[in-house]
PDB file of C-alpha atoms in Angstrom:
ATOM      1  CA  HIS A 287     -75.487  22.878 -79.288  1.00  0.00           C
ATOM      2  CA  MET A 288     -77.963  25.249 -77.701  1.00  0.00           C
ATOM      3  CA  TYR A 289     -80.657  24.501 -75.121  1.00  0.00           C
ATOM      4  CA  LEU A 290     -83.841  26.543 -74.777  1.00  0.00           C
ATOM      5  CA  ASN A 291     -86.190  25.980 -71.856  1.00  0.00           C
ATOM      6  CA  ALA A 292     -89.751  25.163 -72.879  1.00  0.00           C
ATOM      7  CA  ASN A 293     -91.934  24.934 -69.817  1.00  0.00           C
ATOM      8  CA  PRO A 294     -94.945  22.591 -69.984  1.00  0.00           C
ATOM      9  CA  GLY A 295     -98.200  24.404 -70.571  1.00  0.00           C
ATOM     10  CA  LYS A 296     -96.545  27.560 -71.926  1.00  0.00           C
ATOM     11  CA  ASN A 297     -96.189  28.667 -75.518  1.00  0.00           C
ATOM     12  CA  VAL A 298     -92.545  29.112 -76.476  1.00  0.00           C
ATOM     13  CA  ASP A 299     -91.517  30.801 -79.705  1.00  0.00           C
ATOM     14  CA  ALA A 300     -87.945  30.432 -80.895  1.00  0.00           C
ATOM     15  CA  SER A 301     -86.549  31.995 -84.047  1.00  0.00           C
ATOM     16  CA  ILE A 302     -83.188  31.996 -85.766  1.00  0.00           C
ATOM     17  CA  ASP A 303     -81.998  35.065 -87.666  1.00  0.00           C
ATOM     18  CA  ILE A 304     -79.038  34.518 -89.976  1.00  0.00           C
ATOM     19  CA  VAL A 305     -77.298  37.580 -91.384  1.00  0.00           C
ATOM     20  CA  ILE A 306     -75.085  36.510 -94.261  1.00  0.00           C
ATOM     21  CA  GLY A 307     -74.164  39.705 -96.089  1.00  0.00           C
ATOM     22  CA  SER A 308     -74.002  39.997 -99.854  1.00  0.00           C
ATOM     23  CA  ASN A 309     -71.899  36.895-100.599  1.00  0.00           C
ATOM     24  CA  THR A 310     -74.141  33.860-100.216  1.00  0.00           C
ATOM     25  CA  GLN A 311     -72.199  31.295-102.208  1.00  0.00           C
ATOM     26  CA  GLY A 312     -71.218  28.076-100.504  1.00  0.00           C
ATOM     27  CA  ARG A 313     -73.191  28.592 -97.320  1.00  0.00           C
ATOM     28  CA  ARG A 314     -75.150  25.706 -95.874  1.00  0.00           C
ATOM     29  CA  TRP A 315     -76.817  24.944 -92.592  1.00  0.00           C
ATOM     30  CA  SER A 316     -77.912  21.772 -90.974  1.00  0.00           C
ATOM     31  CA  ILE A 317     -80.150  22.483 -88.000  1.00  0.00           C
ATOM     32  CA  ARG A 318     -81.586  19.697 -85.870  1.00  0.00           C
ATOM     33  CA  VAL A 319     -84.254  20.380 -83.280  1.00  0.00           C
ATOM     34  CA  THR A 320     -84.897  17.797 -80.567  1.00  0.00           C
ATOM     35  CA  GLN A 321     -87.308  17.974 -77.670  1.00  0.00           C
ATOM     36  CA  ILE A 322     -86.043  16.540 -74.388  1.00  0.00           C
ATOM     37  CA  ASP A 323     -88.386  15.291 -71.685  1.00  0.00           C
ATOM     38  CA  CYS A 324     -88.306  17.163 -68.392  1.00  0.00           C
ATOM     39  CA  GLY A 325     -86.505  15.508 -65.478  1.00  0.00           C
ATOM     40  CA  THR A 326     -84.147  13.191 -67.390  1.00  0.00           C
ATOM     41  CA  LEU A 327     -80.420  12.843 -66.692  1.00  0.00           C
ATOM     42  CA  TYR A 328     -79.708  14.810 -69.851  1.00  0.00           C
ATOM     43  CA  THR A 329     -82.224  17.606 -69.269  1.00  0.00           C
ATOM     44  CA  ALA A 330     -80.344  20.894 -69.098  1.00  0.00           C
ATOM     45  CA  PRO A 331     -80.850  22.851 -65.862  1.00  0.00           C
ATOM     46  CA  PRO A 332     -82.627  26.213 -66.152  1.00  0.00           C
ATOM     47  CA  ASN A 333     -80.604  29.106 -67.581  1.00  0.00           C
ATOM     48  CA  CYS A 334     -78.048  26.898 -69.345  1.00  0.00           C
ATOM     49  CA  LEU A 335     -77.743  27.830 -73.004  1.00  0.00           C
ATOM     50  CA  GLN A 336     -75.040  25.167 -73.356  1.00  0.00           C
ATOM     51  CA  TYR A 337     -75.074  21.914 -71.394  1.00  0.00           C
ATOM     52  CA  HIS A 338     -72.237  19.401 -71.337  1.00  0.00           C
ATOM     53  CA  THR A 339     -72.021  15.930 -69.828  1.00  0.00           C
ATOM     54  CA  GLY A 340     -69.078  13.649 -69.133  1.00  0.00           C
ATOM     55  CA  ALA A 341     -66.050  13.845 -66.850  1.00  0.00           C
ATOM     56  CA  THR A 342     -63.993  15.519 -69.611  1.00  0.00           C
ATOM     57  CA  GLY A 343     -64.877  17.693 -72.558  1.00  0.00           C
ATOM     58  CA  SER A 344     -64.552  21.143 -74.051  1.00  0.00           C
ATOM     59  CA  VAL A 345     -66.580  24.330 -74.146  1.00  0.00           C
ATOM     60  CA  GLN A 346     -66.254  26.912 -76.891  1.00  0.00           C
ATOM     61  CA  THR A 347     -67.886  30.134 -78.007  1.00  0.00           C
ATOM     62  CA  TRP A 348     -70.249  30.106 -80.974  1.00  0.00           C
ATOM     63  CA  ASN A 349     -67.865  31.570 -83.568  1.00  0.00           C
ATOM     64  CA  TYR A 350     -64.708  29.884 -82.287  1.00  0.00           C
ATOM     65  CA  ASP A 351     -64.143  27.954 -85.532  1.00  0.00           C
ATOM     66  CA  ASP A 352     -64.743  31.004 -87.742  1.00  0.00           C
ATOM     67  CA  SER A 353     -61.708  31.626 -89.970  1.00  0.00           C
ATOM     68  CA  ASN A 354     -62.020  35.393 -89.378  1.00  0.00           C
ATOM     69  CA  ASN A 355     -61.103  34.901 -85.692  1.00  0.00           C
ATOM     70  CA  ILE A 356     -63.841  37.241 -84.481  1.00  0.00           C
ATOM     71  CA  HIS A 357     -66.091  36.206 -81.606  1.00  0.00           C
ATOM     72  CA  THR A 358     -69.791  36.985 -81.595  1.00  0.00           C
ATOM     73  CA  ASN A 359     -70.749  40.175 -79.755  1.00  0.00           C
ATOM     74  CA  THR A 360     -73.749  40.702 -77.476  1.00  0.00           C
ATOM     75  CA  GLN A 361     -73.562  37.408 -75.616  1.00  0.00           C
ATOM     76  CA  ASN A 362     -74.706  36.821 -72.052  1.00  0.00           C
ATOM     77  CA  TYR A 363     -75.371  33.183 -71.190  1.00  0.00           C
ATOM     78  CA  GLY A 364     -74.620  30.300 -68.870  1.00  0.00           C
ATOM     79  CA  VAL A 365     -72.757  27.097 -69.698  1.00  0.00           C
ATOM     80  CA  CYS A 366     -73.483  24.131 -67.432  1.00  0.00           C
ATOM     81  CA  ILE A 367     -71.542  20.922 -66.971  1.00  0.00           C
ATOM     82  CA  ARG A 368     -73.274  18.007 -65.313  1.00  0.00           C
ATOM     83  CA  ARG A 369     -71.443  16.870 -62.183  1.00  0.00           C
ATOM     84  CA  GLU A 370     -70.682  13.198 -62.725  1.00  0.00           C
ATOM     85  CA  LYS A 371     -70.989  10.635 -59.933  1.00  0.00           C
ATOM     86  CA  GLY A 372     -67.939  10.565 -57.647  1.00  0.00           C
ATOM     87  CA  TYR A 373     -66.589  13.936 -58.841  1.00  0.00           C
ATOM     88  CA  CYS A 374     -66.455  17.070 -56.707  1.00  0.00           C
ATOM     89  CA  GLY A 375     -64.416  19.594 -58.690  1.00  0.00           C
ATOM     90  CA  ASN A 376     -63.891  20.871 -62.206  1.00  0.00           C
ATOM     91  CA  ALA A 377     -60.586  22.033 -63.705  1.00  0.00           C
ATOM     92  CA  TYR A 378     -60.521  24.275 -66.807  1.00  0.00           C
ATOM     93  CA  HIS A 379     -57.569  25.038 -69.066  1.00  0.00           C
ATOM     94  CA  ALA A 380     -57.197  26.660 -72.465  1.00  0.00           C
ATOM     95  CA  ASP A 381     -57.087  24.313 -75.436  1.00  0.00           C
ATOM     96  CA  SER A 382     -53.615  23.650 -76.887  1.00  0.00           C
ATOM     97  CA  ALA A 383     -54.494  25.313 -80.228  1.00  0.00           C
ATOM     98  CA  SER A 384     -52.970  28.747 -80.781  1.00  0.00           C
ATOM     99  CA  ASN A 385     -55.189  31.695 -79.925  1.00  0.00           C
ATOM    100  CA  SER A 386     -57.591  29.445 -78.000  1.00  0.00           C
ATOM    101  CA  PHE A 387     -58.446  32.178 -75.504  1.00  0.00           C
ATOM    102  CA  GLY A 388     -59.193  35.652 -76.800  1.00  0.00           C
ATOM    103  CA  VAL A 389     -61.745  37.616 -74.839  1.00  0.00           C
ATOM    104  CA  ASP A 390     -61.600  41.447 -75.006  1.00  0.00           C
ATOM    105  CA  GLY A 391     -59.830  42.690 -78.125  1.00  0.00           C
ATOM    106  CA  SER A 392     -58.054  45.567 -76.368  1.00  0.00           C
ATOM    107  CA  ASN A 393     -56.235  43.301 -73.947  1.00  0.00           C
ATOM    108  CA  THR A 394     -53.127  41.442 -75.161  1.00  0.00           C
ATOM    109  CA  GLN A 395     -52.229  40.001 -71.759  1.00  0.00           C
ATOM    110  CA  GLY A 396     -54.355  38.107 -69.288  1.00  0.00           C
ATOM    111  CA  ARG A 397     -56.568  39.744 -66.722  1.00  0.00           C
ATOM    112  CA  GLY A 398     -58.887  38.708 -63.951  1.00  0.00           C
ATOM    113  CA  GLY A 399     -61.456  39.994 -61.498  1.00  0.00           C
ATOM    114  CA  ALA A 400     -62.670  43.587 -61.702  1.00  0.00           C
ATOM    115  CA  GLN A 401     -60.362  44.286 -64.650  1.00  0.00           C
ATOM    116  CA  CYS A 402     -62.729  42.217 -66.807  1.00  0.00           C
ATOM    117  CA  LYS A 403     -65.742  44.506 -67.050  1.00  0.00           C
ATOM    118  CA  LEU A 404     -67.309  44.217 -70.506  1.00  0.00           C
ATOM    119  CA  ASP A 405     -66.111  40.930 -72.003  1.00  0.00           C
ATOM    120  CA  PHE A 406     -65.267  37.980 -69.780  1.00  0.00           C
ATOM    121  CA  VAL A 407     -65.615  34.317 -68.921  1.00  0.00           C
ATOM    122  CA  GLY A 408     -66.927  33.818 -65.403  1.00  0.00           C
ATOM    123  CA  ILE A 409     -66.075  30.721 -63.368  1.00  0.00           C
ATOM    124  CA  PRO A 410     -67.596  30.953 -59.886  1.00  0.00           C
ATOM    125  CA  GLY A 411     -65.153  29.881 -57.189  1.00  0.00           C
ATOM    126  CA  GLY A 412     -62.296  29.407 -59.675  1.00  0.00           C
ATOM    127  CA  THR A 413     -58.712  29.562 -58.310  1.00  0.00           C
ATOM    128  CA  ALA A 414     -55.383  27.798 -58.839  1.00  0.00           C
ATOM    129  CA  ASN A 415     -56.382  25.005 -56.454  1.00  0.00           C
ATOM    130  CA  GLY A 416     -60.139  25.516 -56.074  1.00  0.00           C
ATOM    131  CA  TYR A 417     -59.833  27.130 -52.628  1.00  0.00           C
ATOM    132  CA  GLY A 418     -59.517  30.684 -51.361  1.00  0.00           C
ATOM    133  CA  ASN A 419     -60.608  33.958 -52.914  1.00  0.00           C
ATOM    134  CA  SER A 420     -61.694  33.731 -56.523  1.00  0.00           C
ATOM    135  CA  LEU A 421     -61.393  36.415 -59.182  1.00  0.00           C
ATOM    136  CA  GLU A 422     -64.591  34.965 -60.717  1.00  0.00           C
ATOM    137  CA  ARG A 423     -63.838  36.540 -64.169  1.00  0.00           C
ATOM    138  CA  TRP A 424     -61.129  36.099 -66.791  1.00  0.00           C
ATOM    139  CA  CYS A 425     -60.413  38.041 -69.993  1.00  0.00           C
ATOM    140  CA  GLY A 426     -57.589  39.014 -72.335  1.00  0.00           C
ATOM    141  CA  ALA A 427     -55.400  36.865 -74.547  1.00  0.00           C
ATOM    142  CA  ILE A 428     -54.205  34.424 -71.874  1.00  0.00           C
ATOM    143  CA  PHE A 429     -56.329  32.182 -69.694  1.00  0.00           C
ATOM    144  CA  GLY A 430     -54.938  31.009 -66.411  1.00  0.00           C
ATOM    145  CA  VAL A 431     -54.161  31.622 -62.800  1.00  0.00           C
ATOM    146  CA  LEU A 432     -52.953  35.054 -61.800  1.00  0.00           C
ATOM    147  CA  SER A 433     -49.467  35.220 -60.324  1.00  0.00           C
ATOM    148  CA  ALA A 434     -49.820  38.902 -59.448  1.00  0.00           C
ATOM    149  CA  PRO A 435     -52.693  41.357 -59.810  1.00  0.00           C
ATOM    150  CA  GLY A 436     -53.308  41.871 -63.516  1.00  0.00           C
ATOM    151  CA  LEU A 437     -50.620  39.503 -64.784  1.00  0.00           C
ATOM    152  CA  HIS A 438     -50.933  35.901 -65.814  1.00  0.00           C
ATOM    153  CA  ASP A 439     -48.501  33.152 -64.960  1.00  0.00           C
ATOM    154  CA  GLY A 440     -49.288  31.400 -68.234  1.00  0.00           C
ATOM    155  CA  ALA A 441     -52.002  29.123 -69.460  1.00  0.00           C
ATOM    156  CA  ASN A 442     -52.577  27.360 -66.159  1.00  0.00           C
ATOM    157  CA  GLN A 443     -55.713  25.642 -65.042  1.00  0.00           C
ATOM    158  CA  ILE A 444     -58.514  27.134 -62.993  1.00  0.00           C
ATOM    159  CA  ILE A 445     -60.221  24.779 -60.531  1.00  0.00           C
ATOM    160  CA  THR A 446     -63.588  25.174 -58.846  1.00  0.00           C
ATOM    161  CA  TYR A 447     -65.446  23.070 -56.323  1.00  0.00           C
ATOM    162  CA  ARG A 448     -68.542  25.249 -56.446  1.00  0.00           C
ATOM    163  CA  THR A 449     -71.535  23.268 -57.655  1.00  0.00           C
ATOM    164  CA  PRO A 450     -73.450  23.089 -59.838  1.00  0.00           C
ATOM    165  CA  PHE A 451     -70.615  23.453 -62.368  1.00  0.00           C
ATOM    166  CA  ARG A 452     -71.393  26.603 -64.341  1.00  0.00           C
ATOM    167  CA  MET A 453     -69.497  29.171 -66.269  1.00  0.00           C
ATOM    168  CA  TYR A 454     -70.776  32.430 -67.704  1.00  0.00           C
ATOM    169  CA  VAL A 455     -70.013  34.143 -70.996  1.00  0.00           C
ATOM    170  CA  LYS A 456     -70.435  37.908 -71.301  1.00  0.00           C
ATOM    171  CA  PHE A 457     -69.478  39.800 -74.465  1.00  0.00           C
ATOM    172  CA  ASN A 458     -70.638  43.386 -74.894  1.00  0.00           C
ATOM    173  CA  ALA A 459     -72.341  44.765 -77.996  1.00  0.00           C
ATOM    174  CA  ASN A 460     -69.528  47.118 -78.983  1.00  0.00           C
ATOM    175  CA  ALA A 461     -66.448  44.914 -78.976  1.00  0.00           C
ATOM    176  CA  ASP A 462     -64.189  45.809 -81.904  1.00  0.00           C
ATOM    177  CA  ASN A 463     -62.167  42.744 -82.714  1.00  0.00           C
ATOM    178  CA  SER A 464     -60.844  44.061 -86.035  1.00  0.00           C
ATOM    179  CA  ALA A 465     -57.608  45.555 -84.638  1.00  0.00           C
ATOM    180  CA  VAL A 466     -56.683  42.543 -82.500  1.00  0.00           C
ATOM    181  CA  PRO A 467     -58.777  39.583 -83.650  1.00  0.00           C
ATOM    182  CA  ARG A 468     -60.302  37.587 -80.808  1.00  0.00           C
ATOM    183  CA  ARG A 469     -61.974  34.344 -81.708  1.00  0.00           C
ATOM    184  CA  GLY A 470     -63.518  33.772 -78.294  1.00  0.00           C
ATOM    185  CA  PHE A 471     -62.358  30.693 -76.449  1.00  0.00           C
ATOM    186  CA  LYS A 472     -62.093  26.957 -76.325  1.00  0.00           C
ATOM    187  CA  LEU A 473     -61.621  25.644 -72.800  1.00  0.00           C
ATOM    188  CA  ASN A 474     -61.139  22.004 -71.942  1.00  0.00           C
ATOM    189  CA  TYR A 475     -62.493  20.726 -68.661  1.00  0.00           C
ATOM    190  CA  ARG A 476     -61.715  17.731 -66.487  1.00  0.00           C
ATOM    191  CA  GLN A 477     -63.732  16.844 -63.431  1.00  0.00           C
ATOM    192  CA  THR A 478     -61.719  15.934 -60.334  1.00  0.00           C
ATOM    193  CA  LEU A 479     -62.554  13.034 -58.043  1.00  0.00           C
ATOM    194  CA  CYS A 480     -63.889  13.576 -54.543  1.00  0.00           C
ATOM    195  CA  GLY A 481     -61.608  12.931 -51.606  1.00  0.00           C
TER     196      GLY A 481
END
């Protein structure tokens, strides 16, 4: 799903361009457009291209289910998760499917912080326990908590207590995923209770 802000009293034009190449057989789309009233519990906050509700769920990049395992380039957007009543934190971990985190085709390990410059997933305040200094960005082929600078300890969870719950997706325009296919990511989240 994708949310576009349409401010009352302003004209908003939205268009969809689909580039399908020369083989057009067997392609179908089903696109539903719904307008949501301002100020409801399910109204997406500003600057949230994806908006998720519920204490648990998953977030994935647009082309994650593509059989070519190539994520969409030129992406720069926010993903928001509504903080549910009684919850103060959010824990993220890579989905159990193989190759569920692949961000930056040149990187076969896991990286964090300043090492993730062009393609990354940003989780403000994210650490192993939700406290202390955060790397803020993750990239590579492994998602998780860093055990040493530049190396991952495995597919561990990242926890944040910074609200509102947001993550950021940044993929540059020139990523070449043909040598080492990267399908993007699918991260599961679980909100943690206060106290």
